[in-house]
Amino acid sequence: VVEVAAVELDGLDAVVDERFYVVGPGDILLLSLLGELNYNYQINITPEGTAIIPSVGSVGVSGLTLKQAKEKMITKVLTRYRGVEVTVTLIGLREFLVSVVGEVRDPGIYTAKASQRGVDLIYSAGGLLPHASRRNIQVKRRDGVILWVDLEKFQRAGDYKRNPYLQEGDVIFIPAWQKEIGRLGIYGAVRLPGEFEFCPGDSLF
């Protein structure tokens, strides 16, 4: 039996979406066997990114989404035990450091939980300065990958793809609004008329 569901942890306001949450060293999982055997194991993800399951073996989970990690661990357990129901639950979140630089009130290095997204750390840094960009914010990963935070799309449309989960070593860079990039004005019979900062990839269609 594979359990796949969103997880809400004590002390957090938001639900961890297992489709996007990436498992890493320091996370704590609870593995439960129900049926002919009844066991509960607390699994701490090691610095090497593995889950060591007693009497079963190790499972590499670092870099997998929580959903993928659950499925992989359950599949591994079922090769050892038959006729049991296996569930895996995230019960503890790792913490790490993230740098917030650019046009925020209090730039610096902040402690983040793996459940937090870009906008959370921007608020931790005191919020945006008046001339800061709201749509062209970068999350720079250690491997060189750059993700984009678009506060307009996230806050107005709930687009979580433009407000990514954070990872260890991320640098959040908030640039100033660039006049040469410009703004788009949308008026008339629309729900949210007004001027909006232009973002590459925007379209009027």
mmCIF file of C-alpha atoms in Angstrom:
data_model
loop_
_atom_site.group_PDB
_atom_site.id
_atom_site.type_symbol
_atom_site.label_atom_id
_atom_site.label_comp_id
_atom_site.label_asym_id
_atom_site.label_seq_id
_atom_site.Cartn_x
_atom_site.Cartn_y
_atom_site.Cartn_z
ATOM 1 C CA VAL A 1 0.000 0.000 0.000
ATOM 2 C CA VAL A 2 1.509 3.331 -1.019
ATOM 3 C CA GLU A 3 0.446 6.351 1.002
ATOM 4 C CA VAL A 4 0.661 9.629 -0.903
ATOM 5 C CA ALA A 5 -0.834 12.713 0.679
ATOM 6 C CA ALA A 6 -0.028 16.227 1.766
ATOM 7 C CA VAL A 7 1.476 16.449 5.239
ATOM 8 C CA GLU A 8 0.831 19.148 7.852
ATOM 9 C CA LEU A 9 3.478 19.430 10.545
ATOM 10 C CA ASP A 10 3.126 20.923 14.004
ATOM 11 C CA GLY A 11 4.268 24.529 14.172
ATOM 12 C CA LEU A 12 3.785 25.199 10.469
ATOM 13 C CA ASP A 13 1.025 27.264 8.910
ATOM 14 C CA ALA A 14 1.364 25.676 5.489
ATOM 15 C CA VAL A 15 0.841 22.146 4.247
ATOM 16 C CA VAL A 16 3.906 20.451 2.776
ATOM 17 C CA ASP A 17 3.051 19.402 -0.763
ATOM 18 C CA GLU A 18 4.766 16.060 -1.277
ATOM 19 C CA ARG A 19 4.727 16.486 -5.050
ATOM 20 C CA PHE A 20 7.213 19.389 -4.795
ATOM 21 C CA TYR A 21 8.932 19.081 -1.409
ATOM 22 C CA VAL A 22 12.463 17.716 -1.993
ATOM 23 C CA VAL A 23 13.829 15.361 0.676
ATOM 24 C CA GLY A 24 17.343 15.941 1.982
ATOM 25 C CA PRO A 25 19.777 15.278 4.846
ATOM 26 C CA GLY A 26 18.290 16.233 8.198
ATOM 27 C CA ASP A 27 14.681 15.412 7.371
ATOM 28 C CA ILE A 28 13.004 12.940 9.730
ATOM 29 C CA LEU A 29 10.507 10.352 8.495
ATOM 30 C CA LEU A 30 8.268 7.967 10.415
ATOM 31 C CA LEU A 31 7.935 4.537 8.804
ATOM 32 C CA SER A 32 5.077 2.394 10.144
ATOM 33 C CA LEU A 33 4.281 -1.281 9.519
ATOM 34 C CA LEU A 34 0.752 -2.464 10.272
ATOM 35 C CA GLY A 35 -0.638 -5.986 9.989
ATOM 36 C CA GLU A 36 1.129 -9.188 10.993
ATOM 37 C CA LEU A 37 3.958 -6.902 12.161
ATOM 38 C CA ASN A 38 3.423 -3.642 14.009
ATOM 39 C CA TYR A 39 6.503 -1.453 14.095
ATOM 40 C CA ASN A 40 7.268 2.247 13.985
ATOM 41 C CA TYR A 41 10.712 3.430 12.925
ATOM 42 C CA GLN A 42 12.031 6.974 13.059
ATOM 43 C CA ILE A 43 14.213 7.404 9.987
ATOM 44 C CA ASN A 44 16.740 10.249 9.934
ATOM 45 C CA ILE A 45 18.013 11.056 6.461
ATOM 46 C CA THR A 46 21.799 10.793 6.637
ATOM 47 C CA PRO A 47 24.302 13.390 5.326
ATOM 48 C CA GLU A 48 24.766 11.047 2.343
ATOM 49 C CA GLY A 49 21.055 11.340 1.565
ATOM 50 C CA THR A 50 20.007 7.809 2.513
ATOM 51 C CA ALA A 51 17.214 6.391 4.641
ATOM 52 C CA ILE A 52 18.464 3.415 6.659
ATOM 53 C CA ILE A 53 15.548 1.071 7.392
ATOM 54 C CA PRO A 54 16.158 -1.556 10.113
ATOM 55 C CA SER A 55 16.189 -5.158 8.812
ATOM 56 C CA VAL A 56 15.630 -3.853 5.279
ATOM 57 C CA GLY A 57 18.621 -1.779 4.212
ATOM 58 C CA SER A 58 19.393 1.682 2.907
ATOM 59 C CA VAL A 59 17.408 3.639 0.355
ATOM 60 C CA GLY A 60 18.807 6.663 -1.458
ATOM 61 C CA VAL A 61 16.251 9.470 -1.244
ATOM 62 C CA SER A 62 18.194 12.741 -1.440
ATOM 63 C CA GLY A 63 16.962 14.894 -4.318
ATOM 64 C CA LEU A 64 13.678 12.992 -4.615
ATOM 65 C CA THR A 65 10.350 14.609 -3.939
ATOM 66 C CA LEU A 66 8.639 13.460 -0.756
ATOM 67 C CA LYS A 67 6.138 11.509 -2.860
ATOM 68 C CA GLN A 68 8.923 9.726 -4.749
ATOM 69 C CA ALA A 69 10.866 9.011 -1.556
ATOM 70 C CA LYS A 70 7.783 7.499 0.103
ATOM 71 C CA GLU A 71 7.086 5.236 -2.844
ATOM 72 C CA LYS A 72 10.723 4.113 -3.077
ATOM 73 C CA MET A 73 10.943 3.324 0.640
ATOM 74 C CA ILE A 74 7.624 1.466 0.692
ATOM 75 C CA THR A 75 8.612 -0.594 -2.340
ATOM 76 C CA LYS A 76 11.885 -1.528 -0.602
ATOM 77 C CA VAL A 77 10.096 -2.555 2.612
ATOM 78 C CA LEU A 78 7.601 -4.709 0.728
ATOM 79 C CA THR A 79 10.446 -6.744 -0.783
ATOM 80 C CA ARG A 80 11.267 -7.802 2.792
ATOM 81 C CA TYR A 81 7.841 -7.962 4.444
ATOM 82 C CA ARG A 82 4.648 -9.289 2.873
ATOM 83 C CA GLY A 83 1.077 -8.812 4.014
ATOM 84 C CA VAL A 84 1.690 -5.528 5.821
ATOM 85 C CA GLU A 85 0.514 -1.977 5.287
ATOM 86 C CA VAL A 86 3.406 0.455 5.071
ATOM 87 C CA THR A 87 3.118 4.198 5.563
ATOM 88 C CA VAL A 88 5.793 6.883 5.530
ATOM 89 C CA THR A 89 5.196 10.297 7.110
ATOM 90 C CA LEU A 90 7.377 13.377 7.261
ATOM 91 C CA ILE A 91 7.634 14.362 10.957
ATOM 92 C CA GLY A 92 10.690 16.633 11.081
ATOM 93 C CA LEU A 93 12.073 19.264 8.719
ATOM 94 C CA ARG A 94 15.716 20.070 8.122
ATOM 95 C CA GLU A 95 17.039 23.606 8.547
ATOM 96 C CA PHE A 96 19.726 25.381 6.545
ATOM 97 C CA LEU A 97 21.068 28.824 5.654
ATOM 98 C CA VAL A 98 19.837 31.012 2.801
ATOM 99 C CA SER A 99 21.256 34.380 1.732
ATOM 100 C CA VAL A 100 18.884 37.219 0.871
ATOM 101 C CA VAL A 101 20.550 40.065 -1.020
ATOM 102 C CA GLY A 102 19.529 43.083 -3.034
ATOM 103 C CA GLU A 103 16.572 45.397 -2.561
ATOM 104 C CA VAL A 104 15.256 44.227 0.830
ATOM 105 C CA ARG A 105 15.206 46.092 4.125
ATOM 106 C CA ASP A 106 17.517 43.716 6.007
ATOM 107 C CA PRO A 107 19.739 41.725 3.630
ATOM 108 C CA GLY A 108 21.721 38.919 5.189
ATOM 109 C CA ILE A 109 21.897 35.212 5.925
ATOM 110 C CA TYR A 110 18.780 33.591 7.387
ATOM 111 C CA THR A 111 17.879 30.183 8.752
ATOM 112 C CA ALA A 112 15.187 28.518 6.650
ATOM 113 C CA LYS A 113 13.162 25.355 6.937
ATOM 114 C CA ALA A 114 12.785 23.106 3.918
ATOM 115 C CA SER A 115 9.038 23.823 3.891
ATOM 116 C CA GLN A 116 9.623 27.523 3.241
ATOM 117 C CA ARG A 117 9.442 29.232 -0.120
ATOM 118 C CA GLY A 118 11.151 32.258 -1.576
ATOM 119 C CA VAL A 119 8.538 34.759 -0.401
ATOM 120 C CA ASP A 120 8.890 33.563 3.217
ATOM 121 C CA LEU A 121 12.572 34.537 3.361
ATOM 122 C CA ILE A 122 11.884 37.860 1.663
ATOM 123 C CA TYR A 123 9.495 38.677 4.507
ATOM 124 C CA SER A 124 12.081 37.443 7.039
ATOM 125 C CA ALA A 125 14.474 39.997 5.535
ATOM 126 C CA GLY A 126 12.018 42.818 6.238
ATOM 127 C CA GLY A 127 10.233 42.844 2.892
ATOM 128 C CA LEU A 128 10.941 44.633 -0.356
ATOM 129 C CA LEU A 129 12.153 48.197 -0.674
ATOM 130 C CA PRO A 130 9.819 50.538 -2.629
ATOM 131 C CA HIS A 131 11.892 50.382 -5.819
ATOM 132 C CA ALA A 132 12.430 46.611 -5.744
ATOM 133 C CA SER A 133 11.322 44.315 -8.529
ATOM 134 C CA ARG A 134 8.353 42.136 -7.641
ATOM 135 C CA ARG A 135 8.428 39.886 -10.697
ATOM 136 C CA ASN A 136 12.073 39.280 -11.596
ATOM 137 C CA ILE A 137 13.452 37.904 -8.324
ATOM 138 C CA GLN A 138 16.051 35.144 -8.673
ATOM 139 C CA VAL A 139 16.744 32.098 -6.521
ATOM 140 C CA LYS A 140 20.299 31.037 -7.372
ATOM 141 C CA ARG A 141 21.144 27.409 -6.585
ATOM 142 C CA ARG A 142 24.614 26.084 -5.751
ATOM 143 C CA ASP A 143 24.612 24.035 -8.961
ATOM 144 C CA GLY A 144 24.091 27.155 -11.062
ATOM 145 C CA VAL A 145 20.364 26.674 -11.655
ATOM 146 C CA ILE A 146 18.324 29.874 -11.426
ATOM 147 C CA LEU A 147 14.638 29.835 -10.434
ATOM 148 C CA TRP A 148 12.343 32.840 -10.608
ATOM 149 C CA VAL A 149 10.070 34.324 -7.962
ATOM 150 C CA ASP A 150 7.137 36.324 -9.326
ATOM 151 C CA LEU A 151 5.238 37.823 -6.405
ATOM 152 C CA GLU A 152 2.465 39.156 -8.653
ATOM 153 C CA LYS A 153 1.664 35.757 -10.125
ATOM 154 C CA PHE A 154 1.942 34.044 -6.761
ATOM 155 C CA GLN A 155 -0.138 36.495 -4.746
ATOM 156 C CA ARG A 156 -2.770 37.204 -7.389
ATOM 157 C CA ALA A 157 -3.058 33.804 -9.073
ATOM 158 C CA GLY A 158 -1.656 31.378 -6.509
ATOM 159 C CA ASP A 159 1.018 30.209 -8.963
ATOM 160 C CA TYR A 160 3.344 28.199 -6.695
ATOM 161 C CA LYS A 161 5.732 27.515 -9.577
ATOM 162 C CA ARG A 162 6.742 31.171 -9.232
ATOM 163 C CA ASN A 163 7.395 30.778 -5.501
ATOM 164 C CA PRO A 164 9.686 27.732 -5.237
ATOM 165 C CA TYR A 165 10.692 25.757 -2.165
ATOM 166 C CA LEU A 166 14.133 26.702 -0.870
ATOM 167 C CA GLN A 167 17.210 24.500 -0.639
ATOM 168 C CA GLU A 168 20.462 24.667 1.283
ATOM 169 C CA GLY A 169 22.872 27.247 -0.105
ATOM 170 C CA ASP A 170 20.255 29.209 -2.062
ATOM 171 C CA VAL A 171 20.847 32.902 -2.690
ATOM 172 C CA ILE A 172 17.738 35.029 -3.184
ATOM 173 C CA PHE A 173 18.564 38.103 -5.264
ATOM 174 C CA ILE A 174 16.036 40.941 -5.439
ATOM 175 C CA PRO A 175 16.976 43.435 -8.169
ATOM 176 C CA ALA A 176 15.692 46.982 -8.495
ATOM 177 C CA TRP A 177 12.838 47.551 -10.893
ATOM 178 C CA GLN A 178 14.369 48.254 -14.294
ATOM 179 C CA LYS A 179 12.811 51.123 -16.219
ATOM 180 C CA GLU A 180 14.153 49.722 -19.472
ATOM 181 C CA ILE A 181 12.143 46.556 -18.900
ATOM 182 C CA GLY A 182 9.027 48.661 -18.403
ATOM 183 C CA ARG A 183 5.498 48.107 -17.196
ATOM 184 C CA LEU A 184 2.292 46.843 -18.710
ATOM 185 C CA GLY A 185 -0.955 48.761 -18.221
ATOM 186 C CA ILE A 186 -4.170 46.738 -18.188
ATOM 187 C CA TYR A 187 -7.450 48.665 -17.899
ATOM 188 C CA GLY A 188 -11.105 48.253 -18.697
ATOM 189 C CA ALA A 189 -13.394 45.306 -17.958
ATOM 190 C CA VAL A 190 -10.832 43.208 -16.106
ATOM 191 C CA ARG A 191 -10.857 41.973 -12.514
ATOM 192 C CA LEU A 192 -7.525 43.597 -11.536
ATOM 193 C CA PRO A 193 -6.846 46.697 -13.643
ATOM 194 C CA GLY A 194 -3.638 48.645 -13.188
ATOM 195 C CA GLU A 195 0.050 48.740 -14.073
ATOM 196 C CA PHE A 196 2.249 45.658 -13.746
ATOM 197 C CA GLU A 197 5.968 45.149 -14.035
ATOM 198 C CA PHE A 198 6.890 43.394 -17.268
ATOM 199 C CA CYS A 199 8.404 39.935 -16.951
ATOM 200 C CA PRO A 200 10.079 38.077 -19.856
ATOM 201 C CA GLY A 201 7.592 35.604 -21.302
ATOM 202 C CA ASP A 202 4.569 37.786 -20.612
ATOM 203 C CA SER A 203 1.922 37.850 -23.292
ATOM 204 C CA LEU A 204 -1.288 39.782 -23.811
ATOM 205 C CA PHE A 205 -2.913 36.711 -25.337
#
